[in-house]
Coordinates of C-alpha atoms in Angstrom, one line a residue:
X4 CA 6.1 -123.4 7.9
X5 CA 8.8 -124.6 5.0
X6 CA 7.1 -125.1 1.8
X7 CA 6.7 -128.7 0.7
X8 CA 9.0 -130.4 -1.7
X9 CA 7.3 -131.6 -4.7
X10 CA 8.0 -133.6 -7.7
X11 CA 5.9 -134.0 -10.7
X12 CA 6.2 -136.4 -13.0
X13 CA 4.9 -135.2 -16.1
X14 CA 5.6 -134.4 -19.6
X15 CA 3.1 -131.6 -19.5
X16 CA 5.1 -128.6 -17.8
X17 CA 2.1 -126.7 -17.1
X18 CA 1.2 -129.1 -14.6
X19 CA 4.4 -128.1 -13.0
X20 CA 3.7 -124.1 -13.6
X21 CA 0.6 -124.8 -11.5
X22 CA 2.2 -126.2 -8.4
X23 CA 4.9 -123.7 -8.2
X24 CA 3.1 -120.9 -6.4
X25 CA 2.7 -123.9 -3.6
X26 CA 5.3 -125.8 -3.6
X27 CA 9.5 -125.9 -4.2
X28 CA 8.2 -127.8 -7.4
X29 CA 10.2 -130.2 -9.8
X30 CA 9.4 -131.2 -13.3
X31 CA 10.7 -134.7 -14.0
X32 CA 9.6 -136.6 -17.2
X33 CA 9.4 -140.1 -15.4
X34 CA 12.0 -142.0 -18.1
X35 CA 13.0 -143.8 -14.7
X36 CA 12.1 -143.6 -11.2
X37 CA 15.0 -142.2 -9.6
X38 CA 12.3 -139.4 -8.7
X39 CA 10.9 -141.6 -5.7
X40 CA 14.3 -141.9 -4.0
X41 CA 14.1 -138.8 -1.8
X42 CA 12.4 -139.6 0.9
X43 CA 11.7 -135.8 1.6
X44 CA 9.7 -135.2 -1.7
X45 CA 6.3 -136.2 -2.6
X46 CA 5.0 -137.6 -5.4
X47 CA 2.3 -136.6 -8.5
X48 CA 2.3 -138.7 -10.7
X49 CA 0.4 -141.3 -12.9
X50 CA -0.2 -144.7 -11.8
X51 CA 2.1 -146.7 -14.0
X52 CA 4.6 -144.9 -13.0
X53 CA 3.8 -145.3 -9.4
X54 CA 3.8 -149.2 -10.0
X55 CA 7.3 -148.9 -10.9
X56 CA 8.4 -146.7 -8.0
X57 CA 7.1 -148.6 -5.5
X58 CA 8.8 -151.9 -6.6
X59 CA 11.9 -149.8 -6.7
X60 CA 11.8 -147.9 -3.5
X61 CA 10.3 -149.8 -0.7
X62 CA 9.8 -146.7 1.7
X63 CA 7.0 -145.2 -1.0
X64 CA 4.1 -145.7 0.5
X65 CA 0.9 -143.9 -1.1
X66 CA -2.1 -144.0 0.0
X67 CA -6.0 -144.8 -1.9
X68 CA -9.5 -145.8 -0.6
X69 CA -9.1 -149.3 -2.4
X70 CA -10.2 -151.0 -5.3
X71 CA -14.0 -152.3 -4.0
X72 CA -14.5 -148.9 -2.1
X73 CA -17.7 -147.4 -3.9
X74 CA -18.9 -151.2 -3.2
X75 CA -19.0 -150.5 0.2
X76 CA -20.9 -146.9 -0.3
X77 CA -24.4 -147.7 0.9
X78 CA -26.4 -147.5 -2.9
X79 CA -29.0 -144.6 -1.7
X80 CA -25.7 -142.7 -1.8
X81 CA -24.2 -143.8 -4.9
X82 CA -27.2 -144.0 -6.9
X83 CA -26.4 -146.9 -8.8
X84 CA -26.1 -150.7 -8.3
X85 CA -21.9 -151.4 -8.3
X86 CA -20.1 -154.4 -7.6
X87 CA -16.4 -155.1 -7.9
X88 CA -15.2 -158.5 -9.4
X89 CA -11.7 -159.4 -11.9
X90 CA -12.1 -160.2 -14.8
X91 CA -11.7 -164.0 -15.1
X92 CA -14.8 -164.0 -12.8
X93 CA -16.9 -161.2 -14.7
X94 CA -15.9 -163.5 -18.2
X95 CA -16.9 -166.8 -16.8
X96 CA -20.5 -164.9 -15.2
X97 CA -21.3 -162.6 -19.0
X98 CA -20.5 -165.8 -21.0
X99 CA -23.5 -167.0 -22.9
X100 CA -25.4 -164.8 -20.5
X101 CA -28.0 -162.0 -21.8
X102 CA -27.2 -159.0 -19.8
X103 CA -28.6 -155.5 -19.6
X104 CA -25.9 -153.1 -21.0
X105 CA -23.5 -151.7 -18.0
X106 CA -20.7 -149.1 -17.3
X107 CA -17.5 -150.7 -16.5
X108 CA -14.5 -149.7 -15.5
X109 CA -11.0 -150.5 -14.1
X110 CA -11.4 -150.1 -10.0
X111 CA -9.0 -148.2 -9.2
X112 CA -6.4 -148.0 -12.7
X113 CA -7.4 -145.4 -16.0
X114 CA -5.9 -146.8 -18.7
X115 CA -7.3 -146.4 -23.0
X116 CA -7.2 -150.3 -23.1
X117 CA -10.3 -150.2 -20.9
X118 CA -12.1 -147.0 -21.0
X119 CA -14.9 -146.2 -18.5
X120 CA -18.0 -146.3 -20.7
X121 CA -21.1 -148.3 -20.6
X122 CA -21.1 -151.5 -22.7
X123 CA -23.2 -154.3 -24.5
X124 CA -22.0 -157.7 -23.5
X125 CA -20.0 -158.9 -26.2
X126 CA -18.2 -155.9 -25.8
X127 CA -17.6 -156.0 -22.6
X128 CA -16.2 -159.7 -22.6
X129 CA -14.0 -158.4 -25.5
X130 CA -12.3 -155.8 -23.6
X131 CA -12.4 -158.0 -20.6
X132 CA -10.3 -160.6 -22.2
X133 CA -7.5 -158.4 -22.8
X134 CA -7.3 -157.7 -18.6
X135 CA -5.2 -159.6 -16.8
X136 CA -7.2 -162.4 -15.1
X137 CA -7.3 -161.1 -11.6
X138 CA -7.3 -157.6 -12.5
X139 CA -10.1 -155.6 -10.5
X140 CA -13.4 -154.2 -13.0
X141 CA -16.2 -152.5 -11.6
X142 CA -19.5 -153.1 -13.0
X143 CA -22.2 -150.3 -12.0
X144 CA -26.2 -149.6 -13.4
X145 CA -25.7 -147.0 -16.0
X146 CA -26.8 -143.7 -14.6
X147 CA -26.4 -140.1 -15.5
X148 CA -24.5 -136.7 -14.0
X149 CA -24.9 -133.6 -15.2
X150 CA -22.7 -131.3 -12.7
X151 CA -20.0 -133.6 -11.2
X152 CA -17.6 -131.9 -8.5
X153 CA -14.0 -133.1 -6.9
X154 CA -13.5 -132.7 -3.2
X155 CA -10.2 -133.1 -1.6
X156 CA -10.7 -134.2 1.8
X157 CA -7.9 -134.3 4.4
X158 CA -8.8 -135.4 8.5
X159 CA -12.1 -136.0 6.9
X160 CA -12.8 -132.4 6.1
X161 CA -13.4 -130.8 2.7
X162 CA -10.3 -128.7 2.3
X163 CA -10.8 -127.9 -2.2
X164 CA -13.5 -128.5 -4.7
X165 CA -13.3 -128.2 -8.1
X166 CA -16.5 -128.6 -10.9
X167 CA -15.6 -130.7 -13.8
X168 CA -17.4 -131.7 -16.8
X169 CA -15.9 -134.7 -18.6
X170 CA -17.9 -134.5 -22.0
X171 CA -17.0 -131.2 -22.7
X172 CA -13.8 -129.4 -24.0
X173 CA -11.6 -128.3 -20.6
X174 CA -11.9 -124.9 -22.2
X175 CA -15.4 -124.5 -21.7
X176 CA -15.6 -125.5 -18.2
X177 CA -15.2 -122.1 -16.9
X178 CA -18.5 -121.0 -18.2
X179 CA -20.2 -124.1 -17.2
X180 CA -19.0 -123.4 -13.6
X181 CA -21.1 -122.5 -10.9
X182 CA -19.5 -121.8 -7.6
X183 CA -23.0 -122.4 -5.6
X184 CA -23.6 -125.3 -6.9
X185 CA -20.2 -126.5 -6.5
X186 CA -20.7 -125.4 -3.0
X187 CA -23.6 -127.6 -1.8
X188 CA -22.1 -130.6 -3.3
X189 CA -18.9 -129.8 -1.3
X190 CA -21.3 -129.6 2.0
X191 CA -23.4 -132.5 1.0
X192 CA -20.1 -134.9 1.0
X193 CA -19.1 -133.4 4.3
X194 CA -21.8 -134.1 5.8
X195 CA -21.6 -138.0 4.7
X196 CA -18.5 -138.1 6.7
X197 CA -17.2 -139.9 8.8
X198 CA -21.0 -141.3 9.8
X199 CA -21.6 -143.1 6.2
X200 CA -17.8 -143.2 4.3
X201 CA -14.8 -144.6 5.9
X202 CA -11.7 -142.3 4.0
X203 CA -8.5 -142.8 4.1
X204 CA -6.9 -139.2 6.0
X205 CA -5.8 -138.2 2.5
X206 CA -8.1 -138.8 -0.5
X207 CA -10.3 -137.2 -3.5
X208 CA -14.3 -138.4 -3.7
X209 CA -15.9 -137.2 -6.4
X210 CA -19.5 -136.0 -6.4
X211 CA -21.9 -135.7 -8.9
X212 CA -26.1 -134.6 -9.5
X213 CA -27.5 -137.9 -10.3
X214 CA -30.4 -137.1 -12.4
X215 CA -31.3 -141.2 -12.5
X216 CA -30.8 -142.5 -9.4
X217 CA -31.8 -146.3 -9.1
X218 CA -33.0 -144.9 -5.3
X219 CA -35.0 -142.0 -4.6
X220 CA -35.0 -138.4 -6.1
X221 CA -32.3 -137.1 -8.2
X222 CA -29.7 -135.4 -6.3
X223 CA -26.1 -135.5 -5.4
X224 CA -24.4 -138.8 -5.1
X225 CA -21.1 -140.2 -4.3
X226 CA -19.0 -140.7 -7.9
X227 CA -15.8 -142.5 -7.1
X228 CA -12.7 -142.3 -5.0
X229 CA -9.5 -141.1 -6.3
X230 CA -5.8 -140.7 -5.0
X231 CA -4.7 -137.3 -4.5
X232 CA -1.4 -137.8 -5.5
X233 CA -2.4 -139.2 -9.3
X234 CA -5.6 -137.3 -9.6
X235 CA -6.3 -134.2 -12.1
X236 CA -6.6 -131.2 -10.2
X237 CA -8.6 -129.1 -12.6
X238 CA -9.7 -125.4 -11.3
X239 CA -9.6 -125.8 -7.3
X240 CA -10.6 -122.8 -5.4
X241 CA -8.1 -123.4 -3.1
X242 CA -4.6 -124.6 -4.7
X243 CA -2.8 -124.9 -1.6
X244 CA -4.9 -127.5 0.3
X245 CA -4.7 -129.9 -2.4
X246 CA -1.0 -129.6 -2.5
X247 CA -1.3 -130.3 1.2
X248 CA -3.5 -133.3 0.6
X249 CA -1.2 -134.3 -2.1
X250 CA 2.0 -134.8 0.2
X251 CA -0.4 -136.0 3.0
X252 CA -1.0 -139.2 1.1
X253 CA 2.0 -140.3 1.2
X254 CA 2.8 -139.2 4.5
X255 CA 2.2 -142.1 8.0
X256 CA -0.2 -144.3 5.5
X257 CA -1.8 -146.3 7.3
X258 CA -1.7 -149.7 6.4
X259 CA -5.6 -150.3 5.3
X260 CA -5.2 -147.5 2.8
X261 CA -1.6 -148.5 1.4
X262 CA -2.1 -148.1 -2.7
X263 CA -1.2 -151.9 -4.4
X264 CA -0.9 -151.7 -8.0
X265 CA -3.2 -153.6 -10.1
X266 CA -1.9 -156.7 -12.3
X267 CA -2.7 -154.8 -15.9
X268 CA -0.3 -151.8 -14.1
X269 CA 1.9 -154.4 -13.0
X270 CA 2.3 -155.3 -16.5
X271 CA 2.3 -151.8 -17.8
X272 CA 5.6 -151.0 -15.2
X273 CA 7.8 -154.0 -16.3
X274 CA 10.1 -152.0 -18.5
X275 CA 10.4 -149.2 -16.5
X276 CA 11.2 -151.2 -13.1
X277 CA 14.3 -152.9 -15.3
X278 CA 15.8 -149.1 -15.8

């Protein structure tokens, strides 16, 4: 089998370094998007980027589970009350409203203009109001993981895993790490599939050990979706099946799971569309 052809757009060249041992790998700083013109190479990249590419180069097609998956996740497996609105509706509902503080975040976009954190409501309808109206926010009941785990899932199987901890240096994960426990979340999410998630064939979930679940005991719980080809690798413990997930989401999409760009990455892409 010929290796796959890979381009990474990326300032970061250690990314690239990563990929090599997989892949006939290319480094390319994403100044313009003449990257996405092959029609032989996949695609990592970040989603503004992406936005651009696809406006430029109408055969790209990557794939994502959609901005109002995790609504669909039934809530004894998320954990946590979520609902998926844009922001003109979210402002008009918060306004003049008391509200219980709640973690928002962008659907399916990260971006620093509207980190994923929870929020009062004043501060939520400030950040809100500099979204684009019909840009997708997700509001969900503030809850708590304390071992959170990436899965790369390809024909519905769990092909890589990968522990992460996002409130901790990257250089301590390693002895934060434990390969059992990784393990059973892996197992858990395979067993939720395809019975209780509808994936795309191509797609990251992340998992995570709810210790505050709004049902039932603490235990693992579906995080969020993510797209293979913009999501963070970290430490998999098998390399090659995410690069294989990688150039299988962008590979016979099927129309449900076809990626759109939000409005706010719309916005973001303008300039780099014109180049």
């Amino acid at each position: 089998m010929s290796r796959p052809h890979l381009t990474v757009i990326t300032h970061q060249r250690w990314r690239a370094d990563d990929l090599r041992p997989y892949a006939d790998v290319r480094q390319d700083h994403g100044l313009d998007t003449a990257a996405a013109g092959d029609v032989d190479v996949a695609l990592w990249c970040p989603g503004a980027w992406a936005a651009a590419a696809i406006a430029r180069h109408p055969h790209l097609l990557l794939s994502s589970a959609g901005p109002a998956w995790l609504d669909h996740v039934y809530q004894l497996l998320a954990g946590r009350d979520i609902r998926t609105s844009t922001a003109a509706d979210l402002i008009r509902e918060a306004s003049g409203e008391r509200m219980d503080p709640v973690f928002a975040k962008l659907s399916e976009t990260k971006h620093d203009s509207f980190s994923a954190r929870t929020r009062e409501v004043g501060q939520l309808l400030a950040a809100l109001y500099r979204l684009p109206p019909d840009e997708p926010v997700q509001l969900q009941t503030p809850a708590h993981f304390d071992y959170e785990v990436r899965c790369w899932l390809l024909g519905g199987q769990v092909v890589a895993r990968a522990a992460y901890f996002p409130d901790v240096p990257r250089e301590q994960w390693p002895a934060l790490d434990d390969p059992c426990r990784s393990a059973e979340a892996a197992a858990w999410l395979a067993q939720l599939v395809p019975h209780y998630l509808s994936v795309p064939p191509a797609v990251v979930i992340d998992v995570g050990w709810c210790v505050d679940p709004v049902v039932g005991p603490a235990g693992w719980r579906v995080v969020e979706a993510n797209a293979p080809w913009s999501a963070d690798w970290y430490d998999p413990d098998d390399m090659s099946a995410v690069v294989e997930t990688i150039v299988a989401s962008q590979r016979d999409v099927p129309a449900k799971w076809r990626w759109q760009p939000s409005p706010l990455l719309k916005r973001l892409s303008v300039g780099l569309i014109a180049r």
